[in-house]
Structures are given as structure tokens and as C-alpha cells.
Coordinates of C-alpha atoms in Angstrom, one line a residue:
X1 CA 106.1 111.7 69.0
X2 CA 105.8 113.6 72.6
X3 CA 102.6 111.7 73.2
X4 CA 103.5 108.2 72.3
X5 CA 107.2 108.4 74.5
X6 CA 104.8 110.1 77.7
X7 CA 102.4 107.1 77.0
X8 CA 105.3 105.0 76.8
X9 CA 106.4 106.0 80.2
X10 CA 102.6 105.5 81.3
X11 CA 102.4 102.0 80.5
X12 CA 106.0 101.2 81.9
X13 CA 104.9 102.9 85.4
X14 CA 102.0 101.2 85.3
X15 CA 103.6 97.5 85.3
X16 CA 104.4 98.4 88.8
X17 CA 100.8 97.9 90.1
X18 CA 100.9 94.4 89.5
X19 CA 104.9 93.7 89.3
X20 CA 107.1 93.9 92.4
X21 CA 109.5 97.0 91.9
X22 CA 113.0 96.1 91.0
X23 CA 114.7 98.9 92.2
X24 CA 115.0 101.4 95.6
X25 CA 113.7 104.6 93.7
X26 CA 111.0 102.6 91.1
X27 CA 109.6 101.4 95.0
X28 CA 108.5 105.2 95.2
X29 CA 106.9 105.5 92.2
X30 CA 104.9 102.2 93.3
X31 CA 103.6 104.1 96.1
X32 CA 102.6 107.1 93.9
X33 CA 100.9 104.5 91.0
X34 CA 99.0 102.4 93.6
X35 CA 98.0 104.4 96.2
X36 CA 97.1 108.3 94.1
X37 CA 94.9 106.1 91.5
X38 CA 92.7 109.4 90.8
X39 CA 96.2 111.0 89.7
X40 CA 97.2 108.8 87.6
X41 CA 93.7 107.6 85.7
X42 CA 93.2 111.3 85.2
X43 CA 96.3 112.0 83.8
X44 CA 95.9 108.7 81.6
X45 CA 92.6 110.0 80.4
X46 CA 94.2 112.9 79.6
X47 CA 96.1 111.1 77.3
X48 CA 93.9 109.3 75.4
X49 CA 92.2 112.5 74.7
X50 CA 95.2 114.2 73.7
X51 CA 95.1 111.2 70.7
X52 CA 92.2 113.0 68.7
X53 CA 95.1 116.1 67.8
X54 CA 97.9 114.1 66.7
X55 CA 98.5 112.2 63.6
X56 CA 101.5 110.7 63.9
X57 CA 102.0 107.8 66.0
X58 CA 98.2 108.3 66.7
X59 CA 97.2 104.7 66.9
X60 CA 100.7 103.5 69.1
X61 CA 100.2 106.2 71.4
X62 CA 96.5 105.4 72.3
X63 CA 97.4 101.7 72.5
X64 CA 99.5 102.1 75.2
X65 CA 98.1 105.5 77.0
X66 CA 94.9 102.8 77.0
X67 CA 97.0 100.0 78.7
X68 CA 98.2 102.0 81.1
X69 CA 94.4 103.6 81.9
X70 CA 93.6 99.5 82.7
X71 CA 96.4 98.7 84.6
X72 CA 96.2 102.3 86.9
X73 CA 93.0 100.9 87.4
X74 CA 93.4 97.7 88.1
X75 CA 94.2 98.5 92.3
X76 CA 91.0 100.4 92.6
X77 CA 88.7 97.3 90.5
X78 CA 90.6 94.8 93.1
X79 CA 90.2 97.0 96.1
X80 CA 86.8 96.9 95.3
X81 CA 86.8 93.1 95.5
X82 CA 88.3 92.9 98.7
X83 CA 86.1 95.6 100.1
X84 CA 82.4 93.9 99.1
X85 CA 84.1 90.8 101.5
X86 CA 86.1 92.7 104.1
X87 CA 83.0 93.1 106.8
X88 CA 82.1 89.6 106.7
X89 CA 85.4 88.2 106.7
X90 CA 86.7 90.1 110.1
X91 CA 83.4 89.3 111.8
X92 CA 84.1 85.4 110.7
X93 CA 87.2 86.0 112.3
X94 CA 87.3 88.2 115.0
X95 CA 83.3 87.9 116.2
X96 CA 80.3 90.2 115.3
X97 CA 80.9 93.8 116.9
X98 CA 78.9 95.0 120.1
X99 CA 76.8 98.3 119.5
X100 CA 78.7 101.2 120.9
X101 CA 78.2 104.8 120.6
X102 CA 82.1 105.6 119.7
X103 CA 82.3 107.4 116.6
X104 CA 83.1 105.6 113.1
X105 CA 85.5 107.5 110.7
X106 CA 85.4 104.7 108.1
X107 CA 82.2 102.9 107.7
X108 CA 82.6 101.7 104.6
X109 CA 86.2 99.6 103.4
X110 CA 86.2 102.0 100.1
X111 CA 84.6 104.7 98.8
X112 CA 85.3 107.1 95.7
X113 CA 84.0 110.2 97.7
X114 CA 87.2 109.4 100.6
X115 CA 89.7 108.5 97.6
X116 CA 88.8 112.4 96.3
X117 CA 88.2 114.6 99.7
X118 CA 90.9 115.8 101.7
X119 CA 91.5 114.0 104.7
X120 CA 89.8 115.3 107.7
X121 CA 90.2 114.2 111.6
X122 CA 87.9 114.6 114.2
X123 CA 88.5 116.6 117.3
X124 CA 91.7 115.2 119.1
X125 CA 94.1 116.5 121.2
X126 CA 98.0 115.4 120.6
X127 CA 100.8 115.8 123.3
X128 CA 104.7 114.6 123.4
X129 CA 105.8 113.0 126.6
X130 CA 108.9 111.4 127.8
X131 CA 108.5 108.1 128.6
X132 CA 111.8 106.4 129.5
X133 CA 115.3 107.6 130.3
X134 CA 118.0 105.8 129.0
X135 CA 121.6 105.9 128.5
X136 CA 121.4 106.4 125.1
X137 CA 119.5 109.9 126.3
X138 CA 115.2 110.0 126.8
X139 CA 112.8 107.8 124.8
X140 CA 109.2 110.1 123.8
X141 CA 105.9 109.2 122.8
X142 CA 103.0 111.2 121.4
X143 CA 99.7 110.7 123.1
X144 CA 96.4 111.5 120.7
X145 CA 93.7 111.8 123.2
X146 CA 89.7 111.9 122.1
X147 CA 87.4 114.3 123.2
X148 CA 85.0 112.1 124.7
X149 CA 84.4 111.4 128.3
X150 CA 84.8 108.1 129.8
X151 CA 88.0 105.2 129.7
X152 CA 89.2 103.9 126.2
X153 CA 91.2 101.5 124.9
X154 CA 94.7 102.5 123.9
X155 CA 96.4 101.9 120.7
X156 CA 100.2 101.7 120.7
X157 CA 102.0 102.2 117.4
X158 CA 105.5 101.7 116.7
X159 CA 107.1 102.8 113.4
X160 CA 109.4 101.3 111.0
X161 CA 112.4 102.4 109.6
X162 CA 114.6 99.6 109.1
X163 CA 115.5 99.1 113.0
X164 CA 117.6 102.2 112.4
X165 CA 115.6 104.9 111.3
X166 CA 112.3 106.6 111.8
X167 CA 110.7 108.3 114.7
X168 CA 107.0 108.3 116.6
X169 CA 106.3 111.4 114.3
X170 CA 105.6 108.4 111.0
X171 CA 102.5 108.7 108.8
X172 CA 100.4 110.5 112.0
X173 CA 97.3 110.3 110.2
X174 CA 96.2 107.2 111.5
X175 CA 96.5 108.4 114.9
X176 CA 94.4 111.1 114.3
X177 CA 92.1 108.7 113.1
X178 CA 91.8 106.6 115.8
X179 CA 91.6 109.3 118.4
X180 CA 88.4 110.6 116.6
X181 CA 87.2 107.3 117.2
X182 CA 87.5 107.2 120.9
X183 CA 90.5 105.4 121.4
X184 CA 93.9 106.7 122.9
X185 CA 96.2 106.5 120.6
X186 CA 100.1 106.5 121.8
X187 CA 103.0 106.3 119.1
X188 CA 106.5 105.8 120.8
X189 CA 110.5 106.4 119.7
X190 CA 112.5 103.4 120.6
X191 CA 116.1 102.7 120.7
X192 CA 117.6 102.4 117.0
X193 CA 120.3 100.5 115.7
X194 CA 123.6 100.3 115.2
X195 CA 124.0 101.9 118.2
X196 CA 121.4 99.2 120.4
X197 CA 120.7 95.8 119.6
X198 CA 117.3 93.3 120.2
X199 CA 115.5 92.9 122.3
X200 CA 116.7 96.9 123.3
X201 CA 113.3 97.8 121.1
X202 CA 110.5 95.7 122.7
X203 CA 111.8 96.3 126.4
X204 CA 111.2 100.5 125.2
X205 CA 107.8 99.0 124.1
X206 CA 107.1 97.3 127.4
X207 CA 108.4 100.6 129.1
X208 CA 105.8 102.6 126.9
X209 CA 103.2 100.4 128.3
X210 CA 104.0 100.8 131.9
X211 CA 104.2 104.4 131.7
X212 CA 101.0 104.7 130.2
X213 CA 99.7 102.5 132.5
X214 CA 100.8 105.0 135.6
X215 CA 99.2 108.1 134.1
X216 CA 96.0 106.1 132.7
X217 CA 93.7 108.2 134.7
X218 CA 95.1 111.5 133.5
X219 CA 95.3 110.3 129.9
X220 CA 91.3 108.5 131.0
X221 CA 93.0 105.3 129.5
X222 CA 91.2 101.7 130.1
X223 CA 94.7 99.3 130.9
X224 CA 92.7 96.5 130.1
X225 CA 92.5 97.0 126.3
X226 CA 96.1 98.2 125.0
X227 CA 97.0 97.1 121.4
X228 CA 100.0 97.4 119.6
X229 CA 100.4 98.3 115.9
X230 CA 103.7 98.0 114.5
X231 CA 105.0 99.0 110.6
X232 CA 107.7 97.4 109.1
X233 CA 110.3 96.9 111.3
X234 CA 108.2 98.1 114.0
X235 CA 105.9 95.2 113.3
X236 CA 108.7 93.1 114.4
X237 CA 109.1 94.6 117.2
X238 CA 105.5 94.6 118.6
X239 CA 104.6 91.0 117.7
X240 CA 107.4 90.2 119.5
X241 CA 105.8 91.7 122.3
X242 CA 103.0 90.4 121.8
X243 CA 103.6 86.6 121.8
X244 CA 105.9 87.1 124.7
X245 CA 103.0 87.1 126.9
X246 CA 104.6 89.8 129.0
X247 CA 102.4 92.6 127.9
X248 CA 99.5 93.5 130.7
X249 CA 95.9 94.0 129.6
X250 CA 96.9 93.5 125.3
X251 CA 93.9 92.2 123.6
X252 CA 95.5 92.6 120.0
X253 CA 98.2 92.8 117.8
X254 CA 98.2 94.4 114.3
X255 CA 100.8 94.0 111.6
X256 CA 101.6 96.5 109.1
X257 CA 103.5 94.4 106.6
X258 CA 106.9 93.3 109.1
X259 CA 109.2 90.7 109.1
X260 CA 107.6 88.0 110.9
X261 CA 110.5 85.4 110.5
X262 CA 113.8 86.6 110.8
X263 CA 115.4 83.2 110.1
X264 CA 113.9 83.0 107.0
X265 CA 114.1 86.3 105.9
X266 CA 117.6 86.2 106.6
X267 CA 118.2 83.1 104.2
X268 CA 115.7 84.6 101.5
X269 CA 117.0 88.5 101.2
X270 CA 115.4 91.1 99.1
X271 CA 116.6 92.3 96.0
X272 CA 119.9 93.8 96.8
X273 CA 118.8 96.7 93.8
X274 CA 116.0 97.9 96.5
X275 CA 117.6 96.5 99.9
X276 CA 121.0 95.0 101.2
X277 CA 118.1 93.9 103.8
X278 CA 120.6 90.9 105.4
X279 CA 122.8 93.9 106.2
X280 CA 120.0 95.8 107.8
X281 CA 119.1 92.7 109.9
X282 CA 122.8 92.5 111.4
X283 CA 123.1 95.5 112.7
X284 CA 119.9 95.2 114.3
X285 CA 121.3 91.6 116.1
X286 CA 125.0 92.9 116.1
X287 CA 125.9 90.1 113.8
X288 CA 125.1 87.5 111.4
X289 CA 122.7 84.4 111.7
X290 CA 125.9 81.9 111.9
X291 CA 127.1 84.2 114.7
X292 CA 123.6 84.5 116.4
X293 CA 121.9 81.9 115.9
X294 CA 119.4 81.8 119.2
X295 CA 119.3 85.5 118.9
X296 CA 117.3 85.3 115.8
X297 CA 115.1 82.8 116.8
X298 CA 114.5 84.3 119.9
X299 CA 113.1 87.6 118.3
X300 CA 111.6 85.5 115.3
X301 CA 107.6 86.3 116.1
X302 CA 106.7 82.9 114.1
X303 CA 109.1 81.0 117.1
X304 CA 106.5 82.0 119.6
X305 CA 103.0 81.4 118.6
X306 CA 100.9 79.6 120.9
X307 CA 97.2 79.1 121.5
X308 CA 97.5 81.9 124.1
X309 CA 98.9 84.7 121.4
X310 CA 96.3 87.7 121.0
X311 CA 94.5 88.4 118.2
X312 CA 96.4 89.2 115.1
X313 CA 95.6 91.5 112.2
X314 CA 97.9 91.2 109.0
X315 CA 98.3 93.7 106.5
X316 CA 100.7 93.2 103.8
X317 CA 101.0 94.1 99.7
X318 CA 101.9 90.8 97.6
X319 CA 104.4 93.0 95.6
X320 CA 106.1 94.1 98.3
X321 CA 109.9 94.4 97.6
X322 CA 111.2 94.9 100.8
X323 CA 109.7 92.8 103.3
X324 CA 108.8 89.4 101.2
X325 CA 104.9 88.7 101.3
X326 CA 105.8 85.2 102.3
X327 CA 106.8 86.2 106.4
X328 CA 102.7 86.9 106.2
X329 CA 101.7 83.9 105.1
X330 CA 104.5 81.8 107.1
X331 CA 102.7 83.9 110.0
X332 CA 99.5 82.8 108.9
X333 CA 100.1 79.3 108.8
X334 CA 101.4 79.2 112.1
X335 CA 98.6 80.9 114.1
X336 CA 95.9 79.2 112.3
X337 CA 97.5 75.7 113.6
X338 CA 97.5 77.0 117.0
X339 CA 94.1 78.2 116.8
X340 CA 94.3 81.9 117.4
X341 CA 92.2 84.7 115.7
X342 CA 93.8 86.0 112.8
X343 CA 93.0 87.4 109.7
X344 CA 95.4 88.8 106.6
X345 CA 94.4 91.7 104.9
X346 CA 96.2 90.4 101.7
X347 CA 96.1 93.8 98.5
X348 CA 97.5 91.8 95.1
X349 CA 98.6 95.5 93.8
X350 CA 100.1 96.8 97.2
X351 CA 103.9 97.4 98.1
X352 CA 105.8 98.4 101.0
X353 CA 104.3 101.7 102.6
X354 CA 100.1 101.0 101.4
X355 CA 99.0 102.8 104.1
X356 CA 100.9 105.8 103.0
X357 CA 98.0 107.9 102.4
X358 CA 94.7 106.9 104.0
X359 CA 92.9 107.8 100.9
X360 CA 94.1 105.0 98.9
X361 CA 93.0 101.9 98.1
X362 CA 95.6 100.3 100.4
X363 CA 94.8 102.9 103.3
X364 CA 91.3 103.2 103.3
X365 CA 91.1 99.4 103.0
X366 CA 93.5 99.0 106.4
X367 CA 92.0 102.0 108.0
X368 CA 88.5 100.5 107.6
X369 CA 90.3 97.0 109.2
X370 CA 92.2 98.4 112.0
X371 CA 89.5 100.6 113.5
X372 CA 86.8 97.4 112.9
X373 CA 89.9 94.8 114.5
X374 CA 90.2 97.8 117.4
X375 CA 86.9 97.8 118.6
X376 CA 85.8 94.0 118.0
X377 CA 89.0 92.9 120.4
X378 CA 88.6 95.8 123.0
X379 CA 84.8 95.6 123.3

């Protein structure tokens, strides 16, 4: 009876690698079912195995331990998919690569051996600055600076949280990465809401820039290849940037699953179970979209595409419950019609947060895509 309600709860989990979570807490588990697939396919095997010393509910229990074994591998079969393609498809859209001697953390999309390993980083060297003084009190940024002699290209991540939560200190890993790849990698605190309102955020992001820019010798940055990286929220902010055209020496933008529309995402909310996300958006504006109306078009990303936008990288889960899928594809739409570079790193399986651990299908996918998107716009 133990084994058939635990392979009950199996199966159950396991819906959420190919259904959108419908609640704030099952969003977690998502992470955990999508993104740990050796946890949960071991623990599934387990299972099964368990089925050869129990008689009753023998046959139930294996028919469902071995439903959820299929489905808690179905991210890793379709990561697999997307990886045997990846390559190709950001070369078709970005331009073949020029031979460089910076090092290559990820040079393959997927790989079992990563998914199992710990993670390891190359030699880098991290430092917490202040950037901007404000009256709300200092805005920092950590700097991850390589080891390697010479100018590099500096990546500038901005995190999510919502508008109102979060800090530079967000899923760090990536930076680690990066710098072990020879780029400079600067992730920045910016004004939060309630307490500051758009565009607050991306004149903290221009600010970032600008100081960089001042100490690029010290920090042996090249100011003519910055790119930002935004998550979530923070992808809002730094395609926003981006497509304003008032960001010297950017050659790319890259866009962790964010709210590229906030018209529409105000007039299509998320599931109030996992977000109230219309009441997150207010206090980000300081009202509603009746109220400010040329506000939100004004920091709408989608409102300010052009033939001249940057390079764009998308990467966004189709299950995702709390920023819809469908701001990435309204995104897509609109810079393939004005001809810019762009390419979505679309994961069927994924949710909010993929990148959560670079070992998992989602991360080592969009690790493997943002160092590749990095050096083909910066070379």
C-alpha cells in the first residue's frame, strides 16, 4: 500500500513536466522535476524495483512508478532534441563563430557527464562595487573578472524578482561561468518597487554601464562589446535598454524568459493561484493600465523594435506559469518583421527559473546558448 500511494505521488509530480503548474508552491516542485532529472529517474527506478517485494497492489504500483519513470524523462529525451539542432540553428542565426583562443566551459548543448558532476568554475576573480548613489541610498554591482590578459567583452546581468525583489547576488553561477570564459561579467542591484517606479530601473542599468565604462581599464574591459542579460523581470528591464538605442557599444541582448509586452500581459494575467501578476505590474508603474496608459507602452520592449535593435537571444519554458510563453513569441514576431537577429531558445518541459541549476537540461541548454550568442555578437 506504501508503494502504490509514493508511486501515486510520483506520477502526479511528474504531470508537471509537461503541464503548466497550477499553483505558487507546485511551481517549485516543477523546478525540482525538470531541472534534477537524475533525482528523480533514480528515485523512480527505485520504485519499480521495490515492485518485485510486494504483493499487494504489485501490478497498480508499477503502472504508475513506470509512468512517472517516462514522463521524468521526458525533459532530458527533448533536451536531447533541441541539443542535436542547437549549433546549427544559432550559427543560421547569429553567423558562424570566428576562431578564438577564449576558453569554452560548455562545448557541447548537453551532456550526461555535466548533468552528474558538480559544477566547477574556472579561475575568476569576483569584487562588489558601488556604482551609483541615489536617494533611495547606493546602487552595487559585482564584477567577475577572468584571469586572462588582454580587453573582453562585458556581460551585464540584471536579476528578476518581480520588480520588487531580488538582488545582484541571483543564481551567480553563470557569472562564474562566463568569467572562465574570458568575458567580464557585471551583475547590478537596481531600484525596486513600490518604493521607485519605471523607467527608475533601466536609468540604474544605463548608470551601471557608464560606470563600467570609466574604470574599463582597471577592470581590462573592451566598451565596445557590452551585453545585457536580464531574468524575469530583469529581462524587462534590459530589453528596454536595449531597443532604446541609448546603450553605448551593446552588441546584444539576452532574455531569460521576461515580460516582453506589458500591455498584453497586463490584459492576459497569470493564474492568480501562482501570481496576482496585474498587481505586481502596478506597483512597478504606480498604477493601472487605464491610469497609465503611455507608461506601459513606453516600457513595453515589443513598442520599440526596429531594424536597428541588437541581437536578441530568447530563452523561455512553454509551461511557464508566471510570465506566459506567448510575450516570447509576440517578441519573436516582431523582430523577425523588422529583420533583426534573433533566435528563441524555446524547452516544451521548462517553467519559470530553467536556468536554476546549470546542470539541467534547461541550464546546460542556455548556458551552452548564451556563451555561443556571447562570443558570436562580440567577436
Amino acid at each position: 500500500m506504501v508503494r502504490l500511494v509514493i508511486a501515486i505521488i510520483f506520477l502526479l509530480s511528474s504531470l508537471l513536466c509537461v503541464i503548466r503548474p497550477p499553483e505558487f508552491h507546485l511551481w517549485y516542485i516543477a523546478i525540482i522535476v525538470t531541472e534534477f532529472p537524475w533525482l528523480t529517474i533514480t528515485l523512480s527506478t527505485f520504485l519499480l524495483l521495490w515492485g518485485y517485494k510486494v504483493k499487494k497492489y504489485k501490478r497498480e504500483g508499477t503502472i504508475f512508478a513506470f509512468a512517472a519513470l517516462l514522463l521524468f524523462l521526458s525533459p532530458v529525451v527533448r533536451a536531447s532534441v533541441i541539443a542535436a539542432r542547437l549549433p546549427e540553428e544559432l550559427e543560421h542565426a547569429f553567423g558562424k563563430k570566428v576562431k578564438t583562443k577564449r576558453p569554452i566551459q560548455r562545448p557541447v548543448p548537453l551532456s550526461l557527464m555535466q548533468s552528474l558532476n558538480p559544477m566547477t568554475f574556472g579561475r575568476t576573480y569576483k569584487k562588489s562595487l558601488e556604482y551609483n548613489k541615489t536617494i533611495r541610498g547606493p546602487q552595487e554591482l559585482d564584477v567577475y573578472l577572468p584571469c586572462e590578459k588582454g580587453k573582453h567583452p562585458c556581460l551585464i546581468v540584471v536579476h528578476g524578482g518581480s520588480w520588487s525583489g531580488g538582488d545582484r547576488e541571483q543564481l551567480p553561477e553563470l557569472n562564474y561561468v562566463m568569467a572562465g570564459s574570458g568575458y567580464v561579467s557585471a551583475s547590478i542591484d537596481y531600484r525596486l518597487a513600490p518604493d521607485c517606479h519605471s523607467p527608475a530601473p533601466e536609468e540604474d542599468v544605463l548608470a551601471a554601464m557608464e560606470y563600467l565604462r570609466l574604470h574599463a581599464e582597471e577592470w581590462t574591459i573592451d566598451t565596445n562589446n557590452f551585453v545585457l542579460l536580464g531574468r524575469s523581470a530583469g529581462a524587462q528591464i534590459a530589453l528596454s535598454v536595449a531597443y532604446s538605442g541609448r546603450a553605448r557599444g551593446l552588441k546584444g541582448v539576452i532574455n531569460f524568459y521576461g515580460p516582453a509586452d506589458m500591455i498584453w500581459g497586463y490584459q492576459n494575467p497569470a493564474n492568480p493561484l501562482v501570481m496576482n501578476s496585474c498587481e505586481v505590474i502596478e506597483k512597478y508603474f504606480g498604477g493601472t493600465y487605464h491610469q497609465l496608459p503611455d507608461l506601459y507602452k513606453a516600457c513595453s520592449p515589443i513598442e520599440h523594435i526596429t531594424s536597428a535593435c541588437v541581437p536578441t537571444l530568447t530563452i523561455h519554458g512553454v509551461i511557464d506559469p508566471l510570465v506566459a510563453y506567448g510575450h516570447s513569441t509576440r517578441l519573436e514576431e516582431k523582430l523577425e518583421q523588422a529583420g533583426v537577429k534573433h533566435y528563441l531558445l524555446s524547452m516544451p518541459w521548462a517553467t519559470h527559473g530553467c536556468d536554476y541549476t546549470l546542470n539541467g537540461p534547461g541550464g546546460q541548454l542556455s548556458t551552452y546558448a548564451v556563451e555561443q550568442f556571447v562570443q558570436m555578437v562580440t567577436q
